[in-house]
Coordinates of C-alpha atoms and ligand atoms in Angstrom, one line a residue:
X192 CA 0.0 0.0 0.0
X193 CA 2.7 2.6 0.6
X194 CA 4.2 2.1 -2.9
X195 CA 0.9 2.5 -4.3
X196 CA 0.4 5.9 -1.9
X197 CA 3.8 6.8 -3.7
X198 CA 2.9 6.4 -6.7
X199 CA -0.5 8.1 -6.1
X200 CA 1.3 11.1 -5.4
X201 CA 3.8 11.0 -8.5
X202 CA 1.1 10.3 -10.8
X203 CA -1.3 13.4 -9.4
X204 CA 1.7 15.9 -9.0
X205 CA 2.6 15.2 -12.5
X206 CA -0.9 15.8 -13.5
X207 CA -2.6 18.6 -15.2
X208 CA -6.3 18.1 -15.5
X209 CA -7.6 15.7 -12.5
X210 CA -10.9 14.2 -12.9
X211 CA -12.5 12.2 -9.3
X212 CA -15.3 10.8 -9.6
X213 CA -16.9 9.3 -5.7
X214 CA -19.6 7.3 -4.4
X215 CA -21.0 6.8 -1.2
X216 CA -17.8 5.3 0.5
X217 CA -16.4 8.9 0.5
X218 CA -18.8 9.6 3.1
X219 CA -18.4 6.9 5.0
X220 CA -15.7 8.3 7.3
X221 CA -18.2 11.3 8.0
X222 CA -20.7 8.8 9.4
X223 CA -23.0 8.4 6.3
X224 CA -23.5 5.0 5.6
X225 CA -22.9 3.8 1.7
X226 CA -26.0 1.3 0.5
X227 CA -24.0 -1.8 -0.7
X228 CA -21.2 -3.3 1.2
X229 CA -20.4 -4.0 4.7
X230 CA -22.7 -1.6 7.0
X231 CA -25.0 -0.6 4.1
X232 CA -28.2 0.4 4.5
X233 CA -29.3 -2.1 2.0
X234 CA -28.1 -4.7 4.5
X235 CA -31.6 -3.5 6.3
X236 CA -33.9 -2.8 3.7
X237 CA -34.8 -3.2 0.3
X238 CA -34.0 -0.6 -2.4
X239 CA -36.9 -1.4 -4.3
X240 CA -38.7 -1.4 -1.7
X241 CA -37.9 1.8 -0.6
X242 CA -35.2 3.9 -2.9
X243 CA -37.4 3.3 -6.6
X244 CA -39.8 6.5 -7.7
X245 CA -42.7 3.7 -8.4
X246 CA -42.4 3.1 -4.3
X247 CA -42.4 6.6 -3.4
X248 CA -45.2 7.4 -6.1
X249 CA -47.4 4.9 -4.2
X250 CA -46.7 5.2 -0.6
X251 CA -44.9 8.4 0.1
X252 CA -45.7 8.1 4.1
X253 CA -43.3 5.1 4.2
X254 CA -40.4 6.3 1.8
X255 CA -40.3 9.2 4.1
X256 CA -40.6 7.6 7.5
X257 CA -37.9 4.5 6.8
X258 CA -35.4 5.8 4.0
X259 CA -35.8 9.5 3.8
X260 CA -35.9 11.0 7.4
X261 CA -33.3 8.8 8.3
X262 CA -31.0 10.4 5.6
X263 CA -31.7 13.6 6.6
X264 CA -30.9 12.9 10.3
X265 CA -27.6 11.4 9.4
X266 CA -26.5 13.9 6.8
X267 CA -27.6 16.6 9.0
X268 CA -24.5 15.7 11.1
X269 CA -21.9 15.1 8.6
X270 CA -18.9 17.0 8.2
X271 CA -16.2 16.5 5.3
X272 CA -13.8 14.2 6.0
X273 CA -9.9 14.3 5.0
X274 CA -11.3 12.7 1.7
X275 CA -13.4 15.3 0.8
X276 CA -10.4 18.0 2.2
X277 CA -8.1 16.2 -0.2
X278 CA -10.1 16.9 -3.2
X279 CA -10.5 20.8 -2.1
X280 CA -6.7 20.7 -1.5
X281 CA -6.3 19.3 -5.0
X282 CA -8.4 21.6 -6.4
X283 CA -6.9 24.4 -4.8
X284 CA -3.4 23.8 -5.8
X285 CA -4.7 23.6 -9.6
X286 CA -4.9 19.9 -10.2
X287 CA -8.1 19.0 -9.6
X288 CA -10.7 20.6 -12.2
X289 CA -14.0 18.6 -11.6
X290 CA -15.3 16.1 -8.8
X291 CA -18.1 14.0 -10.7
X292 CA -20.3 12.8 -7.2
X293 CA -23.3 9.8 -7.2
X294 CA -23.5 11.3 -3.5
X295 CA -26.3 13.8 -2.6
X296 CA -24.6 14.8 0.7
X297 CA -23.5 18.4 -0.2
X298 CA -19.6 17.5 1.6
X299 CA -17.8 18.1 -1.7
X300 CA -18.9 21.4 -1.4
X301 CA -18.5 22.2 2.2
X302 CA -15.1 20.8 1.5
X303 CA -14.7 24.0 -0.4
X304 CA -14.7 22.0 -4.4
X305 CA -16.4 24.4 -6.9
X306 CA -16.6 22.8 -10.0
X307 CA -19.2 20.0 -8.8
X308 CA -20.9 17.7 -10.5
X309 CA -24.2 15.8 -8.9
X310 CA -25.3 13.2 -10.9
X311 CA -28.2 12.1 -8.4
X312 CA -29.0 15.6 -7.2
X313 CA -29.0 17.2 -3.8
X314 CA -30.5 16.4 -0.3
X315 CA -30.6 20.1 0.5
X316 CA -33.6 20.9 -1.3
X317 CA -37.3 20.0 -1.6
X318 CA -40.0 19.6 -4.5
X319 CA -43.4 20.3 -4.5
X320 CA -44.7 17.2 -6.6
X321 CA -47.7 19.8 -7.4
X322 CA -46.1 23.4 -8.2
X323 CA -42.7 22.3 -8.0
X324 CA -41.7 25.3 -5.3
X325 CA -38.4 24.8 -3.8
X326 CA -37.9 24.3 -0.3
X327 CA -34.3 24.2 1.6
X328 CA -34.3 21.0 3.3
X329 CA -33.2 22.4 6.8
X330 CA -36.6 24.7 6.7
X331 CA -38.9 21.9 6.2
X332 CA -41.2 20.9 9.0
X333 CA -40.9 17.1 9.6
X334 CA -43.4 16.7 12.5
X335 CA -45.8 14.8 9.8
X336 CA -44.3 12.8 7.3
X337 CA -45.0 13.0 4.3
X338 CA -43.9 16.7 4.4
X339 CA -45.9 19.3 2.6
X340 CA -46.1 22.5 0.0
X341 CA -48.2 25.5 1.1
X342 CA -50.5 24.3 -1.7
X343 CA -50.7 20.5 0.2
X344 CA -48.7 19.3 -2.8
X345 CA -46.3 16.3 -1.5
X346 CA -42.3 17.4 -1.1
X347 CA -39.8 15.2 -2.6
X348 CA -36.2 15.3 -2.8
X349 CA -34.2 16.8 -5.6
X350 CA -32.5 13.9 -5.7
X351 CA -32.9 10.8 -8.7
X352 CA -34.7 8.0 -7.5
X353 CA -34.0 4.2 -8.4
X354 CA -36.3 4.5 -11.9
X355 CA -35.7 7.9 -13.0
X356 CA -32.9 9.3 -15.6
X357 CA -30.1 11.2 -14.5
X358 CA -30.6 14.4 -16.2
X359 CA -28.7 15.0 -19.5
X360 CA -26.8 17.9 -18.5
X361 CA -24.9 15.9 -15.9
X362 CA -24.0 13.2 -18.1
X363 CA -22.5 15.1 -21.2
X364 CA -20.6 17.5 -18.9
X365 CA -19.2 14.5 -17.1
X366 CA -19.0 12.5 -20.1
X367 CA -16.7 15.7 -21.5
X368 CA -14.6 15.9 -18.5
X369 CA -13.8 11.8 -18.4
X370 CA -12.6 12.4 -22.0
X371 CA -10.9 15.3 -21.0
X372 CA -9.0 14.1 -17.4
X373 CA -5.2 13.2 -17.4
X374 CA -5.7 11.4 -14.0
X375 CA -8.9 10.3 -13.2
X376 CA -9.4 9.1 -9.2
X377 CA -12.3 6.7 -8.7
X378 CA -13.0 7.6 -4.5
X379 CA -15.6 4.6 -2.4
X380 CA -18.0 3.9 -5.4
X381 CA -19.1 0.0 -5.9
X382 CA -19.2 0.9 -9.8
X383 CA -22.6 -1.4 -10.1
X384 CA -24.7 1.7 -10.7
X385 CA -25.0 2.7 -14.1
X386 CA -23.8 5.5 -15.9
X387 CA -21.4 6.5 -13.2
X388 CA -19.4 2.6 -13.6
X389 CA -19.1 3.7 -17.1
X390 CA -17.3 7.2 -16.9
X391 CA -14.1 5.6 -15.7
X392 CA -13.5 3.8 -18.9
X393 CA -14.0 6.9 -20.4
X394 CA -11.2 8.0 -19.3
X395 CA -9.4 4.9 -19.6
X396 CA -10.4 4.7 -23.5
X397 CA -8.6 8.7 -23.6
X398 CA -5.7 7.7 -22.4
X399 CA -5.8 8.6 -18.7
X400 CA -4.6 6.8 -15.6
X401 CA -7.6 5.3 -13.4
X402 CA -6.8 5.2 -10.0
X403 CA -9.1 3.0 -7.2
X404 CA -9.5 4.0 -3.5
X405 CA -11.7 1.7 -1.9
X406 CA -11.5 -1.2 0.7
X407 CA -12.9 -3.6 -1.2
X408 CA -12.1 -4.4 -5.1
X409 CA -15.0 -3.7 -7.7
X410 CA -15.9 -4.4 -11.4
X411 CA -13.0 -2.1 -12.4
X412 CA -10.2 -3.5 -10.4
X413 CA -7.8 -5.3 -12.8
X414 CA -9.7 -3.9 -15.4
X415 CA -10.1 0.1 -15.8
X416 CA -8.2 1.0 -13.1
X417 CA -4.4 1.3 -13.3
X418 CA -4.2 0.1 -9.3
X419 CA -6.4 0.1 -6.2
X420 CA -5.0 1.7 -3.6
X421 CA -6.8 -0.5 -0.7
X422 CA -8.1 1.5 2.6
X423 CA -10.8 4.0 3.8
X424 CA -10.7 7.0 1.5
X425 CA -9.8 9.4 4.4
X426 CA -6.9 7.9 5.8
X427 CA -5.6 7.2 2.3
X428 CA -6.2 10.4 0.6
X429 CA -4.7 12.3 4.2
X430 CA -1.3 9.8 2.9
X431 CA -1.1 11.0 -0.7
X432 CA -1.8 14.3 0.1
X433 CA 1.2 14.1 2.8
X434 CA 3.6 12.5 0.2
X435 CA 2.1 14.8 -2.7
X436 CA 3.7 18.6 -0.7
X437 CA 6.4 16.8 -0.2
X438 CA 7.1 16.5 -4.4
X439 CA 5.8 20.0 -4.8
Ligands
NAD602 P1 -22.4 2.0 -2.9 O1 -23.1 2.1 -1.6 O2 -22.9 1.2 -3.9 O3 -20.9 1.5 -2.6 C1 -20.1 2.0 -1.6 C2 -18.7 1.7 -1.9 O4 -17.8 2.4 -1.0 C3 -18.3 0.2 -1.8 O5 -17.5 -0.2 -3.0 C4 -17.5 0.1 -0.5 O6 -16.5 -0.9 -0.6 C5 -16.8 1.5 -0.5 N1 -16.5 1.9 0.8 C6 -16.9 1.6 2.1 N2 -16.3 2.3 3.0 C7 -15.4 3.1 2.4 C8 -14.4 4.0 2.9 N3 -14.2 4.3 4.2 N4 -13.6 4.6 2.0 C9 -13.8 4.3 0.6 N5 -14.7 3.5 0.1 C10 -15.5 2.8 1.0 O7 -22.1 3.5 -3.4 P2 -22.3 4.1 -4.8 O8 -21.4 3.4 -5.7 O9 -22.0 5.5 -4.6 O10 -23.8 3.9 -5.3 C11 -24.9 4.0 -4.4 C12 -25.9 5.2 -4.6 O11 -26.3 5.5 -3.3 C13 -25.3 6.4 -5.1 O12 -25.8 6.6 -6.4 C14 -25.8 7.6 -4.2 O13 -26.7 8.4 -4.8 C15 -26.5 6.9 -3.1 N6 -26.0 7.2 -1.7 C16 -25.5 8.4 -1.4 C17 -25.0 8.6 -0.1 C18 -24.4 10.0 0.2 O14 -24.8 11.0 -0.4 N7 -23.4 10.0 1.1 C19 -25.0 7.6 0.9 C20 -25.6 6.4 0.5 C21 -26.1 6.2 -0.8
ZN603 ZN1 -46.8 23.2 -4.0

């Protein structure tokens, strides 16, 4: 693992145009628990059950009560972890152009990353279903679930649901950076959700290098990504950043 830290650090510092692209495992070091893998919240329920648009659609009450609420609670508490810091750092030292996210936690942000891109949306706002009025999650009264519009309507998430497209925008800009990357850095994403398991090879089919943080390997490992640098994102990234000022 420390060779591979090394070589993390050579490979960015030499870099011009860094690409990440993270999943849920990012997170998990700021106490938000991914959905697949060891601890996931899918080890407890059922995404279909819960996570698909058709579920919400017909039983909004229970969406909220046992998959949304519970989100917002946990997020609510989160603060960026030396992953996300990382990826600011990078991006403030002129590597890093774009972080392409599946996560709808806002930490990128908070991290202090600019250029953004949320492929499932964001947790901090609300939807009428009705007259689509926006509503900052943090001003929304929760006492009765499901949550409501002044005009009764039903509030939703701006987030993409299990069901629904990720909207085009998102994809070609993301699409255009993966083609564009020198470096892409795949952070905590189990690469079974489609299109984000695509946009790495992308990048690999341009000529970048692919590189893996995650504890576990995924469909990529061996395959699109150069190496897998095996460990929580935080405690990895905290590394390469270490070695990374020492080579600038
Ligand atoms: P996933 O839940 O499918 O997979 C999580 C991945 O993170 C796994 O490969 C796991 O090995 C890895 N992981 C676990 N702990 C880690 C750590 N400390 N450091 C690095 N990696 C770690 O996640 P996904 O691929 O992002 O897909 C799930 C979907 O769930 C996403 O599209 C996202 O919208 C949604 N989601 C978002 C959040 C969030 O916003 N934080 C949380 C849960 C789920
Ligand atoms: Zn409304």
């Amino acid at each position: 693992m420390f060779d591979l830290i090394e070589k993390a650090a050579a490979d960015l510092a030499s870099a011009k145009n860094v690409v990440a692209l993270t999943g849920a495992g990012i997170s998990v070091e700021s106490g938000i628990p991914p959905f697949r893998g060891k601890g996931g919240i899918w080890e407890k329920i059922d995404p279909m059950e819960y996570a698909h648009i058709d579920s919400f659609l017909q039983d909004p009450e229970k969406v909220w009560r046992v998959l949304i609420k519970g989100m917002k609670d946990v997020i609510d508490q989160a603060r960026p972890n030396a992953a996300h810091l990382g990826l600011a750092r990078l991006e403030a030292l002129g590597i890093l152009k774009t972080v392409i996210t599946q996560n709808v936690d806002g930490l990128h942000q908070d991290a202090g990353n600019t250029d953004v891109i949320e492929f499932h949306g964001n947790f901090a706002w609300q939807k009428c279903m009705d007259c689509s009025r926006r509503y900052a999650t943090r001003s929304v009264d929760m006492s009765r679930l499901p949550p409501r519009c002044r005009c009764g309507g039903i509030l939703r998430p701006e987030c993409v649901f299990f069901g629904e497209p990720i909207p085009t925008h998102h994809l070609y800009r993301s699409q255009d950076a993966a083609e564009h990357c020198d470096v892409m850095l795949v952070i905590g994403t189990s690469a079974w959700v489609q299109p984000a398991a695509s946009i790495p090879l992308i990048s690999k089919q341009s000529g970048a290098r692919v590189i893996e943080i995650n504890p576990e390997p995924t469909p990529l490992t061996h395959h699109i990504s150069d190496y897998l640098i095996k460990g929580p994102a935080g405690e990895v990234t905290h590394r390469i950043m270490e070695k990374l000022a020492k080579l600038r």
